[in-house]
Amino acid sequence: MVWFCSVMMYTYLILDDDSKSVLKIQSIMAEFSNFQLLATASSYEEGLNAVLTHQPDFVFLEINPLSTSSQLSLSLINELHRYLKKVPQIIAISHDSSKAIQAVKYDVLDFLVKPFTANDIRKLLFRFQKNHEVPVIRLNPELRKVAMVQEAEAKTAQTPVVDEIVTPQNVQSTFNHEGFKELIELLKMELSSLKEAILERQIVEMPTIDTTEITNQLISVISEKLPQTTTFSVEPIMEELKKVNNLSQSEPKEGVHRNLICIKSYGDYRFLELDEIAYLKADNNSTDITLFNGESVPAFKTLKYFEENLPNNFFRIHNSYMVNKNFVARVHTGNAVFYIKNSKTQVPFSKSYKENVELILSQLAGIDFKEI
């Protein structure tokens, strides 16, 4: 029986009006079998249609095209946010670095200046895979022994090793070999990697990761195939599988995640207490988060993203603003502004968010509120 880590497949597009550049990217990407090119486009409209049609994992986007008629630019990212809940990651490319800072504000995965090298693309692909792959252990449907087991068995066996299919009839003898002990150790290492990956994503991004089906399948198959008597204990492996499943399903412990959000920027992780955030302001495709002490922290996410993910004490009050009601000290409806506690900061609100403004007023006032 063989276990291995699955290889994630990723898709991408190339939006560039420079045919030589397109061919170069295709040539380099051909070295990576788990990356599939879905389409290319040379103009804004063609590129937009291609992304909406194929919805790839990432896009090579020329932001300073050879021809102005191409109209390819960073504004395509804003357009994608109008239609897609999850926008592909963008690799901005250009013949100079004049728009590098602007590209960073759009939260691009990377910025490549032409002529870029094969190593430039390799490095960003490795970083992309590192950030997106979660090791998943699954059964090989052919149930063949791996080469490392055969090699280890060959060192200890008295007769030449013959390649064979592992079946319930011969599994007893296989489990008594030193080679299979090495396979067990390999499985333990893979399980450890899986646990580390789940922990990292729970702490940093906290998505829902469901490994129940995977671990239950492994436990069931191992239980059925293992002989009743072996020369070593496999119970630790069973326990490891259960721990991985429990890890992915468990609720965050008090004091571990607390009331935190993590702002990630190029390997730098900044953890902010939600109770310290006074208000948020949109800045193109990014958001400036202002804390109660006046400090501003940039985040490469849209204001809409925070509107959908922050708790209910945060309210959208303007196309460009959200406010934490707990930091509202005064509401001036005539001037259409909120005043932030312990500061002279005024945050505007608009008529289009009148219901949210009224909701903040009613919640802050409470049943004991008396208008004087």
Coordinates of C-alpha atoms in Angstrom, one line a residue:
M1 CA 0.0 0.0 0.0
V2 CA 1.4 3.4 -0.9
W3 CA 0.7 6.9 0.3
F4 CA 1.9 10.1 -1.4
C5 CA 1.3 13.8 -1.4
S6 CA -1.0 15.0 -4.1
V7 CA 0.2 17.5 -6.7
M8 CA -1.9 20.6 -7.0
M9 CA -2.8 21.7 -10.5
Y10 CA -2.9 25.5 -11.3
T11 CA -4.2 27.4 -14.3
Y12 CA -3.1 30.8 -15.6
L13 CA -3.5 33.4 -18.4
I14 CA -1.1 35.7 -20.2
L15 CA -2.5 39.2 -21.0
D16 CA 0.2 40.9 -23.0
D17 CA 0.4 42.6 -26.4
D18 CA 4.1 41.8 -26.8
S19 CA 4.2 38.4 -28.7
K20 CA 7.8 37.8 -27.8
S21 CA 7.1 38.2 -24.1
V22 CA 4.1 35.8 -24.4
L23 CA 6.3 33.2 -26.0
K24 CA 9.0 33.6 -23.5
I25 CA 6.6 33.1 -20.6
Q26 CA 5.0 30.1 -22.3
S27 CA 8.5 28.5 -22.8
I28 CA 9.5 28.9 -19.1
M29 CA 6.1 27.8 -17.8
A30 CA 6.3 24.6 -19.9
E31 CA 8.9 23.4 -17.5
F32 CA 6.2 23.2 -14.7
S33 CA 3.8 20.3 -15.4
N34 CA 1.4 21.4 -12.8
F35 CA 0.7 24.8 -14.4
Q36 CA -1.7 24.9 -17.3
L37 CA -2.1 27.9 -19.7
L38 CA -5.7 28.4 -20.6
A39 CA -5.6 31.4 -22.9
T40 CA -3.7 34.5 -24.0
A41 CA -5.1 38.0 -24.8
S42 CA -3.5 41.2 -26.1
S43 CA -6.1 43.8 -25.1
Y44 CA -8.2 44.9 -22.1
E45 CA -11.5 43.6 -23.4
E46 CA -10.1 40.3 -24.5
G47 CA -8.3 39.9 -21.2
L48 CA -11.4 40.7 -19.2
N49 CA -13.4 38.2 -21.1
A50 CA -10.7 35.5 -20.8
V51 CA -10.5 35.9 -17.0
L52 CA -14.3 35.9 -16.5
T53 CA -14.6 32.8 -18.8
H54 CA -11.7 30.7 -17.4
Q55 CA -11.3 32.1 -13.9
P56 CA -7.7 31.0 -13.6
D57 CA -5.5 30.8 -10.4
F58 CA -3.3 33.7 -11.6
V59 CA -2.7 36.0 -14.5
F60 CA 0.4 37.5 -16.1
L61 CA -0.7 41.1 -16.8
E62 CA 1.2 43.6 -18.9
I63 CA 0.5 47.0 -17.2
N64 CA 2.5 49.2 -19.6
P65 CA 1.7 47.7 -23.1
L66 CA 3.5 48.5 -26.3
S67 CA 0.4 49.9 -27.9
T68 CA -1.9 52.3 -26.1
S69 CA -4.8 50.8 -28.1
S70 CA -4.3 47.6 -26.1
Q71 CA -5.5 49.5 -22.9
L72 CA -4.1 46.7 -20.6
S73 CA -3.5 48.2 -17.2
L74 CA -3.9 47.8 -13.5
S75 CA -7.5 49.1 -13.8
L76 CA -8.4 45.6 -15.0
I77 CA -8.0 44.4 -11.4
N78 CA -10.7 46.8 -10.2
E79 CA -13.0 45.6 -13.0
L80 CA -12.5 42.0 -12.0
H81 CA -13.6 42.9 -8.4
R82 CA -16.9 44.0 -9.8
Y83 CA -17.7 40.5 -11.1
L84 CA -15.7 38.0 -9.2
K85 CA -15.8 37.1 -5.5
K86 CA -12.3 35.6 -5.8
V87 CA -10.0 37.5 -8.1
P88 CA -7.0 35.6 -9.5
Q89 CA -3.6 36.6 -8.3
I90 CA -1.9 39.0 -10.6
I91 CA 1.7 39.0 -11.7
A92 CA 2.3 42.5 -13.1
I93 CA 4.9 42.8 -15.9
S94 CA 6.3 45.9 -17.6
H95 CA 9.3 47.1 -19.5
D96 CA 10.2 49.5 -16.7
S97 CA 9.7 50.0 -13.0
S98 CA 7.8 53.3 -13.2
K99 CA 4.5 51.6 -12.0
A100 CA 6.0 49.3 -9.4
I101 CA 4.6 51.2 -6.4
Q102 CA 1.2 51.5 -8.0
A103 CA 1.3 47.7 -8.6
V104 CA 2.0 47.0 -4.9
K105 CA -1.1 49.0 -3.9
Y106 CA -3.1 46.6 -6.1
D107 CA -1.8 43.7 -4.0
V108 CA -0.2 41.9 -7.0
L109 CA 1.7 38.7 -6.4
D110 CA 4.8 40.0 -8.0
F111 CA 6.2 42.7 -10.3
L112 CA 8.5 41.6 -13.1
V113 CA 10.5 44.1 -15.3
K114 CA 11.3 43.0 -18.8
P115 CA 13.6 41.4 -19.8
F116 CA 13.0 39.0 -16.9
T117 CA 14.9 35.8 -16.6
A118 CA 13.6 32.2 -16.3
N119 CA 14.8 32.3 -12.7
D120 CA 12.6 35.3 -11.9
I121 CA 9.5 33.3 -13.0
R122 CA 10.7 30.1 -11.2
K123 CA 11.1 31.9 -7.9
L124 CA 7.6 33.5 -8.0
L125 CA 6.1 30.1 -9.0
F126 CA 7.8 28.4 -6.0
R127 CA 6.5 31.2 -3.7
F128 CA 3.0 30.8 -5.2
Q129 CA 3.0 27.1 -4.6
K130 CA 4.4 27.5 -1.1
N131 CA 1.6 29.9 -0.2
H132 CA -1.2 27.8 -1.7
E133 CA -0.3 24.1 -1.4
V134 CA -1.5 22.1 1.6
P135 CA -0.1 18.6 1.7
V136 CA -2.9 16.1 1.3
I137 CA -2.2 12.4 1.9
R138 CA -4.3 10.0 -0.2
L139 CA -4.3 6.4 -1.3
N140 CA -2.6 5.3 -4.5
P141 CA -5.5 3.4 -6.3
E142 CA -3.0 0.9 -7.8
L143 CA -1.7 0.0 -4.3
R144 CA 1.9 -0.7 -5.5
K145 CA 4.9 -0.7 -3.3
V146 CA 7.2 2.3 -3.7
A147 CA 10.8 2.0 -4.9
M148 CA 12.2 2.9 -1.5
V149 CA 10.5 0.0 0.1
Q150 CA 11.8 -2.4 -2.5
E151 CA 15.3 -1.1 -2.1
A152 CA 15.2 -1.4 1.7
E153 CA 13.7 -4.9 1.5
A154 CA 16.5 -5.9 -1.0
K155 CA 19.1 -5.2 1.6
T156 CA 17.6 -7.5 4.2
A157 CA 15.8 -10.2 2.2
Q158 CA 17.6 -13.6 1.5
T159 CA 16.2 -13.9 -2.0
P160 CA 15.9 -11.3 -4.8
V161 CA 12.9 -9.0 -4.4
V162 CA 10.2 -9.4 -7.0
D163 CA 8.0 -6.4 -7.8
E164 CA 4.5 -7.4 -6.6
I165 CA 1.1 -6.0 -5.9
V166 CA 0.3 -5.7 -2.2
T167 CA -2.8 -7.8 -1.5
P168 CA -4.5 -9.0 1.7
Q169 CA -3.0 -12.4 1.0
N170 CA 0.6 -11.3 1.0
V171 CA 0.4 -8.2 3.2
Q172 CA 1.5 -10.2 6.3
S173 CA 4.9 -10.9 5.0
T174 CA 5.3 -7.3 3.7
F175 CA 4.6 -5.8 7.2
N176 CA 7.4 -7.9 8.7
H177 CA 10.1 -6.3 6.6
E178 CA 12.3 -3.5 7.8
G179 CA 11.5 -1.7 4.5
F180 CA 7.9 -1.3 5.6
K181 CA 9.0 0.3 8.8
E182 CA 10.7 3.0 6.8
L183 CA 7.5 3.5 4.9
I184 CA 5.7 4.0 8.2
E185 CA 8.3 6.6 9.2
L186 CA 7.8 8.3 5.9
L187 CA 4.0 8.4 6.5
K188 CA 4.6 9.9 10.0
M189 CA 6.7 12.6 8.5
E190 CA 4.1 13.5 5.9
L191 CA 1.4 13.6 8.6
S192 CA 3.6 16.0 10.6
S193 CA 3.9 18.3 7.6
L194 CA 0.1 18.2 7.1
K195 CA -0.5 19.2 10.7
E196 CA 2.0 22.1 10.4
A197 CA 0.3 23.3 7.2
I198 CA -3.1 23.2 8.8
L199 CA -1.9 25.1 11.9
E200 CA -0.2 27.8 9.8
R201 CA -3.3 28.4 7.8
Q202 CA -5.5 28.4 10.9
I203 CA -3.3 31.0 12.5
V204 CA -2.7 33.2 9.5
E205 CA -5.8 32.9 7.3
M206 CA -8.1 30.7 9.3
P207 CA -10.0 29.1 6.4
T208 CA -12.2 26.0 6.8
I209 CA -10.0 23.0 6.1
D210 CA -11.9 19.7 6.0
T211 CA -9.7 16.6 6.3
T212 CA -12.3 14.3 7.8
E213 CA -12.9 12.3 4.6
I214 CA -9.2 11.9 4.0
T215 CA -8.3 10.7 7.5
N216 CA -11.3 8.5 7.9
Q217 CA -10.5 6.8 4.6
L218 CA -6.9 6.2 5.7
I219 CA -7.9 4.9 9.1
S220 CA -10.5 2.6 7.6
V221 CA -8.2 1.1 5.0
I222 CA -5.3 0.7 7.3
S223 CA -7.5 -1.0 9.9
E224 CA -8.8 -3.5 7.3
K225 CA -5.5 -4.3 5.6
L226 CA -3.2 -4.6 8.7
P227 CA -2.6 -8.1 10.0
Q228 CA -3.7 -8.8 13.5
T229 CA -0.1 -9.6 14.6
T230 CA 2.9 -7.6 13.5
T231 CA 6.5 -7.2 14.6
F232 CA 6.0 -3.6 15.5
S233 CA 3.2 -1.3 16.7
V234 CA 1.2 0.8 14.2
E235 CA -1.0 2.4 16.8
P236 CA 1.1 5.6 16.8
I237 CA 0.2 6.0 13.1
M238 CA -3.5 5.6 13.8
E239 CA -3.3 8.2 16.6
E240 CA -1.5 10.6 14.3
L241 CA -4.3 10.4 11.7
K242 CA -6.9 11.1 14.4
K243 CA -4.9 14.1 15.6
V244 CA -4.7 15.6 12.2
N245 CA -8.5 15.3 11.8
N246 CA -9.2 16.7 15.2
L247 CA -6.8 19.6 14.5
S248 CA -8.6 20.7 11.4
Q249 CA -12.0 20.5 13.0
S250 CA -11.3 22.0 16.4
E251 CA -12.4 25.5 17.4
P252 CA -9.7 28.1 18.1
K253 CA -8.7 28.0 21.7
E254 CA -9.2 31.0 23.9
G255 CA -6.1 33.2 24.0
V256 CA -4.7 31.7 20.8
H257 CA -6.5 33.5 18.1
R258 CA -8.3 35.9 20.4
N259 CA -10.0 38.7 18.5
L260 CA -7.3 39.1 15.9
I261 CA -6.9 39.7 12.2
C262 CA -3.6 39.2 10.4
I263 CA -2.3 41.7 7.8
K264 CA 0.1 39.9 5.5
S265 CA 2.6 41.7 3.2
Y266 CA 5.5 39.9 1.5
G267 CA 6.2 37.6 4.4
D268 CA 5.6 40.2 7.1
Y269 CA 2.7 39.2 9.4
R270 CA 1.1 42.0 11.5
F271 CA -1.5 40.9 14.0
L272 CA -4.1 43.5 15.0
E273 CA -6.7 43.3 17.8
L274 CA -10.1 44.0 16.4
D275 CA -10.9 46.1 19.5
E276 CA -8.1 48.4 18.6
I277 CA -9.4 49.3 15.1
A278 CA -11.2 52.7 15.0
Y279 CA -12.1 52.9 11.3
L280 CA -11.0 51.8 7.8
K281 CA -10.5 53.8 4.7
A282 CA -10.5 52.5 1.1
D283 CA -7.4 53.4 -1.0
N284 CA -7.9 52.1 -4.6
N285 CA -7.6 48.3 -4.2
S286 CA -6.2 48.4 -0.7
T287 CA -7.4 49.6 2.7
D288 CA -5.9 51.8 5.3
I289 CA -6.7 50.5 8.8
T290 CA -6.6 53.2 11.5
L291 CA -6.1 52.2 15.1
F292 CA -7.3 53.9 18.3
N293 CA -3.8 55.5 18.8
G294 CA -3.9 57.1 15.3
E295 CA -1.5 54.5 13.7
S296 CA -2.4 53.6 10.1
V297 CA -1.8 50.1 8.8
P298 CA -2.1 49.4 5.1
A299 CA -3.8 46.1 4.0
F300 CA -3.8 44.8 0.5
K301 CA -7.5 43.9 0.6
T302 CA -10.5 45.8 -0.6
L303 CA -12.9 47.5 1.8
K304 CA -15.6 45.2 0.6
Y305 CA -13.5 42.2 1.8
F306 CA -13.4 43.7 5.3
E307 CA -17.1 44.5 5.2
E308 CA -17.8 40.8 4.6
N309 CA -15.4 39.5 7.2
L310 CA -15.3 41.9 10.2
P311 CA -17.8 41.4 13.1
N312 CA -21.0 43.2 13.4
N313 CA -19.7 46.2 15.4
F314 CA -18.1 47.4 12.2
F315 CA -20.3 49.3 9.8
R316 CA -19.9 50.4 6.2
I317 CA -21.0 54.1 6.3
H318 CA -19.5 55.4 3.0
N319 CA -18.1 54.0 -0.3
S320 CA -14.7 54.7 1.2
Y321 CA -15.2 54.2 4.9
M322 CA -16.1 51.7 7.6
V323 CA -16.2 52.5 11.3
N324 CA -16.1 50.6 14.6
K325 CA -19.2 51.8 16.4
N326 CA -17.3 51.3 19.7
F327 CA -15.1 54.3 18.8
V328 CA -17.9 56.7 17.8
A329 CA -18.0 59.6 20.2
R330 CA -20.3 61.9 18.3
V331 CA -22.6 61.9 15.3
H332 CA -23.3 65.1 13.4
T333 CA -26.1 64.4 10.9
G334 CA -26.0 68.0 9.6
N335 CA -22.3 67.7 8.5
A336 CA -22.7 64.0 7.9
V337 CA -19.7 63.0 10.0
F338 CA -18.8 60.7 12.8
Y339 CA -16.3 61.9 15.4
I340 CA -13.8 59.3 16.7
K341 CA -13.2 59.0 20.4
N342 CA -10.1 60.7 22.0
S343 CA -9.2 62.4 18.7
K344 CA -10.2 65.2 16.4
T345 CA -10.8 62.8 13.5
Q346 CA -14.0 63.1 11.5
V347 CA -15.2 60.2 9.4
P348 CA -17.8 61.1 6.7
F349 CA -20.9 59.0 6.0
S350 CA -23.2 59.2 3.0
K351 CA -27.0 59.0 2.4
S352 CA -26.6 55.6 0.6
Y353 CA -25.6 54.1 4.0
K354 CA -28.4 55.8 6.0
E355 CA -29.7 52.6 7.4
N356 CA -26.3 51.7 8.9
V357 CA -25.9 55.1 10.4
E358 CA -29.3 54.9 12.0
L359 CA -28.5 51.4 13.3
I360 CA -25.3 52.7 14.9
L361 CA -27.3 55.5 16.5
S362 CA -29.9 53.2 17.9
Q363 CA -27.3 50.7 19.2
L364 CA -25.2 53.4 20.9
A365 CA -28.2 55.1 22.4
G366 CA -29.8 51.9 23.8
I367 CA -33.1 51.7 25.7
D368 CA -31.8 54.1 28.4
F369 CA -31.0 56.9 25.9
K370 CA -32.6 60.2 26.7
E371 CA -32.5 63.1 24.2
I372 CA -31.8 66.3 26.1

